[in-house]
Amino acid sequence: MAPTQSKPVAPSSAAARAHTIRAIVSQLTSIYLRNRNRISRAVYIALFVGLVNRIRSFIVDQKRASAREAAQRAENGGTRSISEGDAADKTKKVGLNREFLRSLMRLLRIVLPGWRTKEMGLLISHSFFLVLRTLISVKVAAMDGAIVKALVKGNGREFLVRIMWWMLLALPATFTNSMLAYHQAELALKYRTRLTQHIHDKYLSKLTFYGLTALDDRIKNPDQLIAVDVTKFSSSLAELYSNLAKPLLDMTIYTIQLSRSVGGEGVLFMSFLVQLSSYVMRALTPPFGKFVADETRLEGEYRFQHSRLIDHSEEVALYAGHEAEKDTLDKGYFTMIKMINYHLRRRFYHGFMEDYVVKYFWGALGLLLCSVPVFVKLPGHVVASMGDRTESFVTNRRLLVSASDAFGRITGSYREVMELAGYTSRVSSLLQVMDDVQAGCFSKKLVSSSGTESNAAVLRGRGKVIESKDIQFIDVPIISPNGDVLVRALSFSLKQGDHLLVVGPNGCGKSSMFRILGGLWPVYGGTVHKPPFSDIFYIPQRPYLSKGSLRQQVIYPDGVRTMQAKGVTDADLLAILRALSLEHLVDVSPDGWDTETEWREAVSSGVQQRLAMARLFYHRPRYAILDECTSSVPLETEKIMYDTAKQLGITLMTVSHRRSLWKYHTHILQFDGQGHYVFTKLDADRRMRLEDEKEDLEVLLRGVPEIERRIKELSAE
């Protein structure tokens, strides 16, 4: 059988298809290269329109949300009562949300109040140097490429000339860097000054500092917020502007330069990959804003525990409570450290991921992009020699490194923004609570012994305060700090010259009534007629001695200029001290009236009470509230105090259980601690006889069991 002869194989259909595909790709590439500029412009315009539309949608959403919140506030009413503390305790979510933007805008209006301010001028100057620094960076990148080009060509003279120009350019570059650091520090200081002054104005007006701690428990440590958190917010805000504005400007300019060198397509494609990886990084980023808020809160609580120990060091020492206090401090410290360690671990994992993506993944993409002019011939780009190629690669590489660094800072700034959100939340909360306190809107968690629901109606109510010459309470409820209604409706009237003695057991409402009278607490119902705040002077059992000279202890809260404006001299003050047997303080003090010391520690409690009474004689108010203010002075000094006060025309309202004070008062208000009271005129002599008789009867009653026992013994015999 003859062997079979093989036939020639025809070209496969696969090769034909590949040839067709190459032809189509070549044709499309040719069309693209001819219309490259138009396509690039269309893409850029589409991206810009998309960005504008996204911003517009965001603004519309914010306006709708604000309108919904305003409508909700209008439905619910603008106030919260003291019994609604549980709602106030809900923790706000800290993050990049509408609440953060609204709070930040409020703080920005405080630190940047207008265009014609020093802060705005400093911000504009800072922006100018940011632009200048970016332009210098572009020039430095070009000079780096030229230096390497001269080095590759072996041209020593050109190399040295380029080096000299590079050194000259370093002068404005280093000056610009120094100015940026100076501006950032100065901006932080200006922001802090503006914000601190604003907070001080609110905190020390309308008794806000008192209501913030006594009537509202949303702010646990205002000192921490004012002294520490405001500083951190100001520094974070100043840093964030530099860390966002310059990278954004760098990204814009570097991208334009790179698109001219390597083409906009490569830049666009790399930007897409970078943006995609940044989305992944953002999704895996921990809530740094919440971390900052939690750490700052725990640090504030830890500091407060130390401050509390300092304030009550004597009591703790007398009780030998150092071990218990040590346990409390250790618990606060280790709670804070446990939280910080957890946050550090989360930051470690995030830093590892961020460093790898920014430095190495994006760096690899950048090398690929820089190689485009070397391996791909782009229209309009002519590379004549190896030196030109090297110059182009070095320049592009430098621009790309700078752009990558800028984008890395933008990505890293997300963490800084979250930290700023934490500080913004705490500072804004302080301002919001101060506004609520000034508006009479309090929020406090109640621990009422009788149940808060039964007192809710009383706590939500508000009474009237009418300024008048005399004092009158008409159906005014007396509320304790924890929400108990001590007296449902207190009614009494007191005219000037009617001296009132207030007695009753602890927790019956004596101090609460005087706080209402002094304007410290709100009126929850009824009507209060009282003189203005300046006509009422309060002296507690342990008087407050300010930091300052001996003269300032007597005239507090007046200053020396106010004293002089009243026509009071040091001789008048000395006469007041002499009436209270305190003239020796001027003689024994090294600088006389100008001696400054810690007066609370330098003098005894009895001298402190006499200094407080001297302060009363200096101010000569129409009414004086005396809360156990003579407990540490002898009866002779007590008599001088009360007789002198009455001679000066001061109407006295005293809280005391000392019988020796009855004779100085004309009326008595007695609480029984069960929600009832008696207001009547006081006949000191008759009341003294009744009290003596009562004590004699009580002594006899205490002997009744013994007498009965003895009678039983005698009967048994």
PDB file of C-alpha atoms in Angstrom, residues 25-248:
ATOM      1  CA  VAL A  25      -6.178  48.209  18.052  1.00  0.00           C
ATOM      2  CA  SER A  26      -3.701  50.000  15.805  1.00  0.00           C
ATOM      3  CA  GLN A  27      -6.491  51.920  14.129  1.00  0.00           C
ATOM      4  CA  LEU A  28      -8.082  52.848  17.476  1.00  0.00           C
ATOM      5  CA  THR A  29      -4.686  53.905  18.848  1.00  0.00           C
ATOM      6  CA  SER A  30      -4.140  56.086  15.790  1.00  0.00           C
ATOM      7  CA  ILE A  31      -7.552  57.665  16.237  1.00  0.00           C
ATOM      8  CA  TYR A  32      -6.889  58.194  19.939  1.00  0.00           C
ATOM      9  CA  LEU A  33      -3.485  59.797  19.362  1.00  0.00           C
ATOM     10  CA  ARG A  34      -4.974  62.183  16.796  1.00  0.00           C
ATOM     11  CA  ASN A  35      -7.740  63.215  19.231  1.00  0.00           C
ATOM     12  CA  ARG A  36      -5.791  62.800  22.448  1.00  0.00           C
ATOM     13  CA  ASN A  37      -6.122  66.377  23.673  1.00  0.00           C
ATOM     14  CA  ARG A  38      -9.874  66.471  23.049  1.00  0.00           C
ATOM     15  CA  ILE A  39     -10.440  63.179  24.855  1.00  0.00           C
ATOM     16  CA  SER A  40      -8.338  64.341  27.825  1.00  0.00           C
ATOM     17  CA  ARG A  41     -10.299  67.580  28.058  1.00  0.00           C
ATOM     18  CA  ALA A  42     -13.600  65.677  27.942  1.00  0.00           C
ATOM     19  CA  VAL A  43     -12.475  63.335  30.720  1.00  0.00           C
ATOM     20  CA  TYR A  44     -11.293  66.205  32.902  1.00  0.00           C
ATOM     21  CA  ILE A  45     -14.514  68.143  32.320  1.00  0.00           C
ATOM     22  CA  ALA A  46     -16.585  65.065  33.195  1.00  0.00           C
ATOM     23  CA  LEU A  47     -14.593  64.560  36.411  1.00  0.00           C
ATOM     24  CA  PHE A  48     -15.004  68.218  37.343  1.00  0.00           C
ATOM     25  CA  VAL A  49     -18.761  68.159  36.678  1.00  0.00           C
ATOM     26  CA  GLY A  50     -19.060  64.989  38.754  1.00  0.00           C
ATOM     27  CA  LEU A  51     -17.180  66.629  41.627  1.00  0.00           C
ATOM     28  CA  VAL A  52     -19.385  69.732  41.498  1.00  0.00           C
ATOM     29  CA  ASN A  53     -22.524  67.607  41.433  1.00  0.00           C
ATOM     30  CA  ARG A  54     -21.303  65.597  44.407  1.00  0.00           C
ATOM     31  CA  ILE A  55     -20.618  68.763  46.388  1.00  0.00           C
ATOM     32  CA  ARG A  56     -24.046  70.143  45.458  1.00  0.00           C
ATOM     33  CA  SER A  57     -25.769  66.933  46.585  1.00  0.00           C
ATOM     34  CA  PHE A  58     -23.871  67.036  49.864  1.00  0.00           C
ATOM     35  CA  ILE A  59     -24.950  70.633  50.536  1.00  0.00           C
ATOM     36  CA  VAL A  60     -28.575  69.825  49.713  1.00  0.00           C
ATOM     37  CA  ASP A  61     -28.518  66.846  52.092  1.00  0.00           C
ATOM     38  CA  GLN A  62     -27.079  69.011  54.856  1.00  0.00           C
ATOM     39  CA  LYS A  63     -29.802  71.625  54.399  1.00  0.00           C
ATOM     40  CA  ARG A  64     -32.535  68.994  54.458  1.00  0.00           C
ATOM     41  CA  ALA A  65     -31.108  67.400  57.591  1.00  0.00           C
ATOM     42  CA  SER A  66     -30.851  70.789  59.318  1.00  0.00           C
ATOM     43  CA  ALA A  67     -34.456  71.570  58.410  1.00  0.00           C
ATOM     44  CA  ARG A  68     -35.609  68.221  59.823  1.00  0.00           C
ATOM     45  CA  GLU A  69     -33.720  68.819  63.075  1.00  0.00           C
ATOM     46  CA  ALA A  70     -35.156  72.333  63.392  1.00  0.00           C
ATOM     47  CA  ALA A  71     -38.677  70.976  62.883  1.00  0.00           C
ATOM     48  CA  GLN A  72     -38.054  68.265  65.460  1.00  0.00           C
ATOM     49  CA  ARG A  73     -36.778  70.795  67.998  1.00  0.00           C
ATOM     50  CA  ALA A  74     -39.857  72.928  67.382  1.00  0.00           C
ATOM     51  CA  GLU A  75     -42.124  69.935  68.054  1.00  0.00           C
ATOM     52  CA  ASN A  76     -40.312  68.810  71.196  1.00  0.00           C
ATOM     53  CA  GLY A  77     -39.790  72.252  72.643  1.00  0.00           C
ATOM     54  CA  GLY A  78     -36.533  74.044  73.299  1.00  0.00           C
ATOM     55  CA  THR A  79     -35.942  73.088  76.911  1.00  0.00           C
ATOM     56  CA  ARG A  80     -35.129  70.026  78.938  1.00  0.00           C
ATOM     57  CA  SER A  81     -35.881  69.718  82.595  1.00  0.00           C
ATOM     58  CA  ILE A  82     -33.511  68.511  85.248  1.00  0.00           C
ATOM     59  CA  SER A  83     -35.195  65.114  85.242  1.00  0.00           C
ATOM     60  CA  GLU A  84     -34.197  64.307  81.680  1.00  0.00           C
ATOM     61  CA  GLY A  85     -30.578  63.590  82.384  1.00  0.00           C
ATOM     62  CA  ASP A  86     -30.822  60.109  80.969  1.00  0.00           C
ATOM     63  CA  ALA A  87     -31.372  61.520  77.513  1.00  0.00           C
ATOM     64  CA  ALA A  88     -28.394  63.792  77.905  1.00  0.00           C
ATOM     65  CA  ASP A  89     -26.160  60.903  78.819  1.00  0.00           C
ATOM     66  CA  LYS A  90     -26.389  59.349  75.371  1.00  0.00           C
ATOM     67  CA  THR A  91     -22.953  59.377  73.842  1.00  0.00           C
ATOM     68  CA  LYS A  92     -22.650  61.220  70.573  1.00  0.00           C
ATOM     69  CA  LYS A  93     -21.027  59.356  67.738  1.00  0.00           C
ATOM     70  CA  VAL A  94     -17.736  61.048  66.939  1.00  0.00           C
ATOM     71  CA  GLY A  95     -16.825  61.001  63.248  1.00  0.00           C
ATOM     72  CA  LEU A  96     -17.060  62.780  59.922  1.00  0.00           C
ATOM     73  CA  ASN A  97     -20.758  63.478  60.041  1.00  0.00           C
ATOM     74  CA  ARG A  98     -23.161  66.369  59.964  1.00  0.00           C
ATOM     75  CA  GLU A  99     -22.747  67.023  63.688  1.00  0.00           C
ATOM     76  CA  PHE A 100     -18.978  67.375  63.272  1.00  0.00           C
ATOM     77  CA  LEU A 101     -19.302  69.823  60.381  1.00  0.00           C
ATOM     78  CA  ARG A 102     -21.848  71.943  62.233  1.00  0.00           C
ATOM     79  CA  SER A 103     -19.726  72.000  65.384  1.00  0.00           C
ATOM     80  CA  LEU A 104     -16.568  72.790  63.416  1.00  0.00           C
ATOM     81  CA  MET A 105     -18.248  75.671  61.599  1.00  0.00           C
ATOM     82  CA  ARG A 106     -19.377  77.093  64.929  1.00  0.00           C
ATOM     83  CA  LEU A 107     -15.843  76.964  66.304  1.00  0.00           C
ATOM     84  CA  LEU A 108     -14.416  78.407  63.079  1.00  0.00           C
ATOM     85  CA  ARG A 109     -16.704  81.423  63.412  1.00  0.00           C
ATOM     86  CA  ILE A 110     -15.186  81.962  66.861  1.00  0.00           C
ATOM     87  CA  VAL A 111     -11.502  81.589  65.932  1.00  0.00           C
ATOM     88  CA  LEU A 112     -11.954  83.414  62.585  1.00  0.00           C
ATOM     89  CA  PRO A 113     -14.563  86.096  63.370  1.00  0.00           C
ATOM     90  CA  GLY A 114     -13.997  88.160  60.205  1.00  0.00           C
ATOM     91  CA  TRP A 115     -11.851  88.992  57.198  1.00  0.00           C
ATOM     92  CA  ARG A 116     -10.192  92.004  58.814  1.00  0.00           C
ATOM     93  CA  THR A 117      -8.647  90.142  61.716  1.00  0.00           C
ATOM     94  CA  LYS A 118      -5.089  89.188  62.542  1.00  0.00           C
ATOM     95  CA  GLU A 119      -5.994  85.519  62.302  1.00  0.00           C
ATOM     96  CA  MET A 120      -7.262  85.893  58.743  1.00  0.00           C
ATOM     97  CA  GLY A 121      -4.209  87.902  57.727  1.00  0.00           C
ATOM     98  CA  LEU A 122      -1.972  85.229  59.194  1.00  0.00           C
ATOM     99  CA  LEU A 123      -3.958  82.535  57.383  1.00  0.00           C
ATOM    100  CA  ILE A 124      -3.615  84.339  54.037  1.00  0.00           C
ATOM    101  CA  SER A 125       0.116  84.763  54.583  1.00  0.00           C
ATOM    102  CA  HIS A 126       0.367  81.087  55.468  1.00  0.00           C
ATOM    103  CA  SER A 127      -1.478  80.174  52.256  1.00  0.00           C
ATOM    104  CA  PHE A 128       0.910  82.318  50.206  1.00  0.00           C
ATOM    105  CA  PHE A 129       3.938  80.492  51.580  1.00  0.00           C
ATOM    106  CA  LEU A 130       2.234  77.147  50.966  1.00  0.00           C
ATOM    107  CA  VAL A 131       1.866  78.025  47.277  1.00  0.00           C
ATOM    108  CA  LEU A 132       5.417  79.328  47.149  1.00  0.00           C
ATOM    109  CA  ARG A 133       6.739  76.120  48.706  1.00  0.00           C
ATOM    110  CA  THR A 134       4.995  73.990  46.078  1.00  0.00           C
ATOM    111  CA  LEU A 135       6.344  76.097  43.202  1.00  0.00           C
ATOM    112  CA  ILE A 136       9.836  75.852  44.669  1.00  0.00           C
ATOM    113  CA  SER A 137       9.437  72.066  44.870  1.00  0.00           C
ATOM    114  CA  VAL A 138       8.560  71.903  41.171  1.00  0.00           C
ATOM    115  CA  LYS A 139      11.622  73.982  40.333  1.00  0.00           C
ATOM    116  CA  VAL A 140      13.819  71.786  42.551  1.00  0.00           C
ATOM    117  CA  ALA A 141      12.541  68.669  40.761  1.00  0.00           C
ATOM    118  CA  ALA A 142      13.474  70.165  37.400  1.00  0.00           C
ATOM    119  CA  MET A 143      16.925  71.172  38.674  1.00  0.00           C
ATOM    120  CA  ASP A 144      17.514  67.641  40.022  1.00  0.00           C
ATOM    121  CA  GLY A 145      16.869  66.271  36.552  1.00  0.00           C
ATOM    122  CA  ALA A 146      19.218  68.836  34.983  1.00  0.00           C
ATOM    123  CA  ILE A 147      21.985  68.008  37.487  1.00  0.00           C
ATOM    124  CA  VAL A 148      21.743  64.278  36.756  1.00  0.00           C
ATOM    125  CA  LYS A 149      21.677  65.013  33.028  1.00  0.00           C
ATOM    126  CA  ALA A 150      24.926  66.991  33.304  1.00  0.00           C
ATOM    127  CA  LEU A 151      26.406  64.150  35.347  1.00  0.00           C
ATOM    128  CA  VAL A 152      25.460  61.520  32.741  1.00  0.00           C
ATOM    129  CA  LYS A 153      26.866  63.677  29.933  1.00  0.00           C
ATOM    130  CA  GLY A 154      30.120  64.112  31.862  1.00  0.00           C
ATOM    131  CA  ASN A 155      29.959  67.923  31.596  1.00  0.00           C
ATOM    132  CA  GLY A 156      31.720  69.078  34.776  1.00  0.00           C
ATOM    133  CA  ARG A 157      31.262  72.788  34.191  1.00  0.00           C
ATOM    134  CA  GLU A 158      27.502  72.472  33.653  1.00  0.00           C
ATOM    135  CA  PHE A 159      27.286  70.175  36.672  1.00  0.00           C
ATOM    136  CA  LEU A 160      28.953  72.748  38.946  1.00  0.00           C
ATOM    137  CA  VAL A 161      26.779  75.564  37.598  1.00  0.00           C
ATOM    138  CA  ARG A 162      23.647  73.509  38.265  1.00  0.00           C
ATOM    139  CA  ILE A 163      24.862  72.768  41.794  1.00  0.00           C
ATOM    140  CA  MET A 164      25.415  76.488  42.453  1.00  0.00           C
ATOM    141  CA  TRP A 165      21.906  77.342  41.251  1.00  0.00           C
ATOM    142  CA  TRP A 166      20.544  74.511  43.377  1.00  0.00           C
ATOM    143  CA  MET A 167      22.296  75.959  46.460  1.00  0.00           C
ATOM    144  CA  LEU A 168      20.918  79.432  45.728  1.00  0.00           C
ATOM    145  CA  LEU A 169      17.419  78.032  45.401  1.00  0.00           C
ATOM    146  CA  ALA A 170      17.837  76.396  48.819  1.00  0.00           C
ATOM    147  CA  LEU A 171      17.816  79.856  50.478  1.00  0.00           C
ATOM    148  CA  PRO A 172      14.184  80.761  49.690  1.00  0.00           C
ATOM    149  CA  ALA A 173      13.217  77.102  50.190  1.00  0.00           C
ATOM    150  CA  THR A 174      14.540  76.960  53.767  1.00  0.00           C
ATOM    151  CA  PHE A 175      13.127  80.411  54.554  1.00  0.00           C
ATOM    152  CA  THR A 176       9.725  79.274  53.300  1.00  0.00           C
ATOM    153  CA  ASN A 177       9.842  76.124  55.430  1.00  0.00           C
ATOM    154  CA  SER A 178      10.675  78.169  58.525  1.00  0.00           C
ATOM    155  CA  MET A 179       7.862  80.613  57.800  1.00  0.00           C
ATOM    156  CA  LEU A 180       5.398  77.750  57.422  1.00  0.00           C
ATOM    157  CA  ALA A 181       6.375  76.326  60.814  1.00  0.00           C
ATOM    158  CA  TYR A 182       6.163  79.793  62.405  1.00  0.00           C
ATOM    159  CA  HIS A 183       2.770  80.514  60.865  1.00  0.00           C
ATOM    160  CA  GLN A 184       1.391  77.163  62.004  1.00  0.00           C
ATOM    161  CA  ALA A 185       2.496  77.713  65.613  1.00  0.00           C
ATOM    162  CA  GLU A 186       1.222  81.297  65.586  1.00  0.00           C
ATOM    163  CA  LEU A 187      -2.138  80.244  64.138  1.00  0.00           C
ATOM    164  CA  ALA A 188      -2.550  77.627  66.860  1.00  0.00           C
ATOM    165  CA  LEU A 189      -1.818  80.280  69.500  1.00  0.00           C
ATOM    166  CA  LYS A 190      -4.260  82.768  67.936  1.00  0.00           C
ATOM    167  CA  TYR A 191      -6.988  80.133  67.703  1.00  0.00           C
ATOM    168  CA  ARG A 192      -6.460  79.171  71.331  1.00  0.00           C
ATOM    169  CA  THR A 193      -6.570  82.799  72.482  1.00  0.00           C
ATOM    170  CA  ARG A 194      -9.819  83.518  70.628  1.00  0.00           C
ATOM    171  CA  LEU A 195     -11.503  80.339  71.805  1.00  0.00           C
ATOM    172  CA  THR A 196     -10.316  80.672  75.413  1.00  0.00           C
ATOM    173  CA  GLN A 197     -11.513  84.272  75.635  1.00  0.00           C
ATOM    174  CA  HIS A 198     -14.890  83.275  74.215  1.00  0.00           C
ATOM    175  CA  ILE A 199     -15.241  80.408  76.687  1.00  0.00           C
ATOM    176  CA  HIS A 200     -14.133  82.574  79.626  1.00  0.00           C
ATOM    177  CA  ASP A 201     -16.718  85.204  78.705  1.00  0.00           C
ATOM    178  CA  LYS A 202     -19.489  82.601  78.746  1.00  0.00           C
ATOM    179  CA  TYR A 203     -18.151  80.506  81.622  1.00  0.00           C
ATOM    180  CA  LEU A 204     -17.812  83.475  84.000  1.00  0.00           C
ATOM    181  CA  SER A 205     -21.081  85.216  83.139  1.00  0.00           C
ATOM    182  CA  LYS A 206     -24.615  84.607  84.404  1.00  0.00           C
ATOM    183  CA  LEU A 207     -23.221  82.196  87.029  1.00  0.00           C
ATOM    184  CA  THR A 208     -22.617  79.634  84.282  1.00  0.00           C
ATOM    185  CA  PHE A 209     -19.598  78.189  86.111  1.00  0.00           C
ATOM    186  CA  TYR A 210     -21.896  77.319  89.030  1.00  0.00           C
ATOM    187  CA  GLY A 211     -24.754  75.887  87.000  1.00  0.00           C
ATOM    188  CA  LEU A 212     -22.338  73.806  84.942  1.00  0.00           C
ATOM    189  CA  THR A 213     -21.241  71.836  87.997  1.00  0.00           C
ATOM    190  CA  ALA A 214     -24.174  72.103  90.405  1.00  0.00           C
ATOM    191  CA  LEU A 215     -27.226  71.926  88.137  1.00  0.00           C
ATOM    192  CA  ASP A 216     -25.972  69.935  85.158  1.00  0.00           C
ATOM    193  CA  ASP A 217     -23.848  66.799  85.023  1.00  0.00           C
ATOM    194  CA  ARG A 218     -23.073  66.533  81.299  1.00  0.00           C
ATOM    195  CA  ILE A 219     -19.667  68.160  81.775  1.00  0.00           C
ATOM    196  CA  LYS A 220     -17.645  66.308  84.396  1.00  0.00           C
ATOM    197  CA  ASN A 221     -14.387  68.269  84.189  1.00  0.00           C
ATOM    198  CA  PRO A 222     -14.685  71.745  82.633  1.00  0.00           C
ATOM    199  CA  ASP A 223     -11.138  72.610  83.742  1.00  0.00           C
ATOM    200  CA  GLN A 224      -9.773  69.799  81.546  1.00  0.00           C
ATOM    201  CA  LEU A 225     -11.817  70.993  78.581  1.00  0.00           C
ATOM    202  CA  ILE A 226     -10.789  74.636  78.927  1.00  0.00           C
ATOM    203  CA  ALA A 227      -7.108  74.147  79.766  1.00  0.00           C
ATOM    204  CA  VAL A 228      -6.229  71.047  77.695  1.00  0.00           C
ATOM    205  CA  ASP A 229      -8.831  70.240  75.049  1.00  0.00           C
ATOM    206  CA  VAL A 230      -8.987  73.795  73.708  1.00  0.00           C
ATOM    207  CA  THR A 231      -5.201  73.741  73.271  1.00  0.00           C
ATOM    208  CA  LYS A 232      -5.282  70.404  71.462  1.00  0.00           C
ATOM    209  CA  PHE A 233      -8.149  71.536  69.239  1.00  0.00           C
ATOM    210  CA  SER A 234      -6.308  74.722  68.273  1.00  0.00           C
ATOM    211  CA  SER A 235      -3.088  72.870  67.446  1.00  0.00           C
ATOM    212  CA  SER A 236      -4.973  70.182  65.521  1.00  0.00           C
ATOM    213  CA  LEU A 237      -6.894  72.785  63.505  1.00  0.00           C
ATOM    214  CA  ALA A 238      -3.730  74.717  62.602  1.00  0.00           C
ATOM    215  CA  GLU A 239      -1.893  71.524  61.622  1.00  0.00           C
ATOM    216  CA  LEU A 240      -4.823  70.218  59.612  1.00  0.00           C
ATOM    217  CA  TYR A 241      -4.893  73.298  57.384  1.00  0.00           C
ATOM    218  CA  SER A 242      -1.234  72.842  56.492  1.00  0.00           C
ATOM    219  CA  ASN A 243      -1.573  69.082  56.147  1.00  0.00           C
ATOM    220  CA  LEU A 244      -4.560  69.424  53.829  1.00  0.00           C
ATOM    221  CA  ALA A 245      -4.025  72.650  51.886  1.00  0.00           C
ATOM    222  CA  LYS A 246      -0.418  71.993  50.847  1.00  0.00           C
ATOM    223  CA  PRO A 247      -0.914  68.340  49.806  1.00  0.00           C
ATOM    224  CA  LEU A 248      -3.985  69.278  47.771  1.00  0.00           C
TER     225      LEU A 248
END
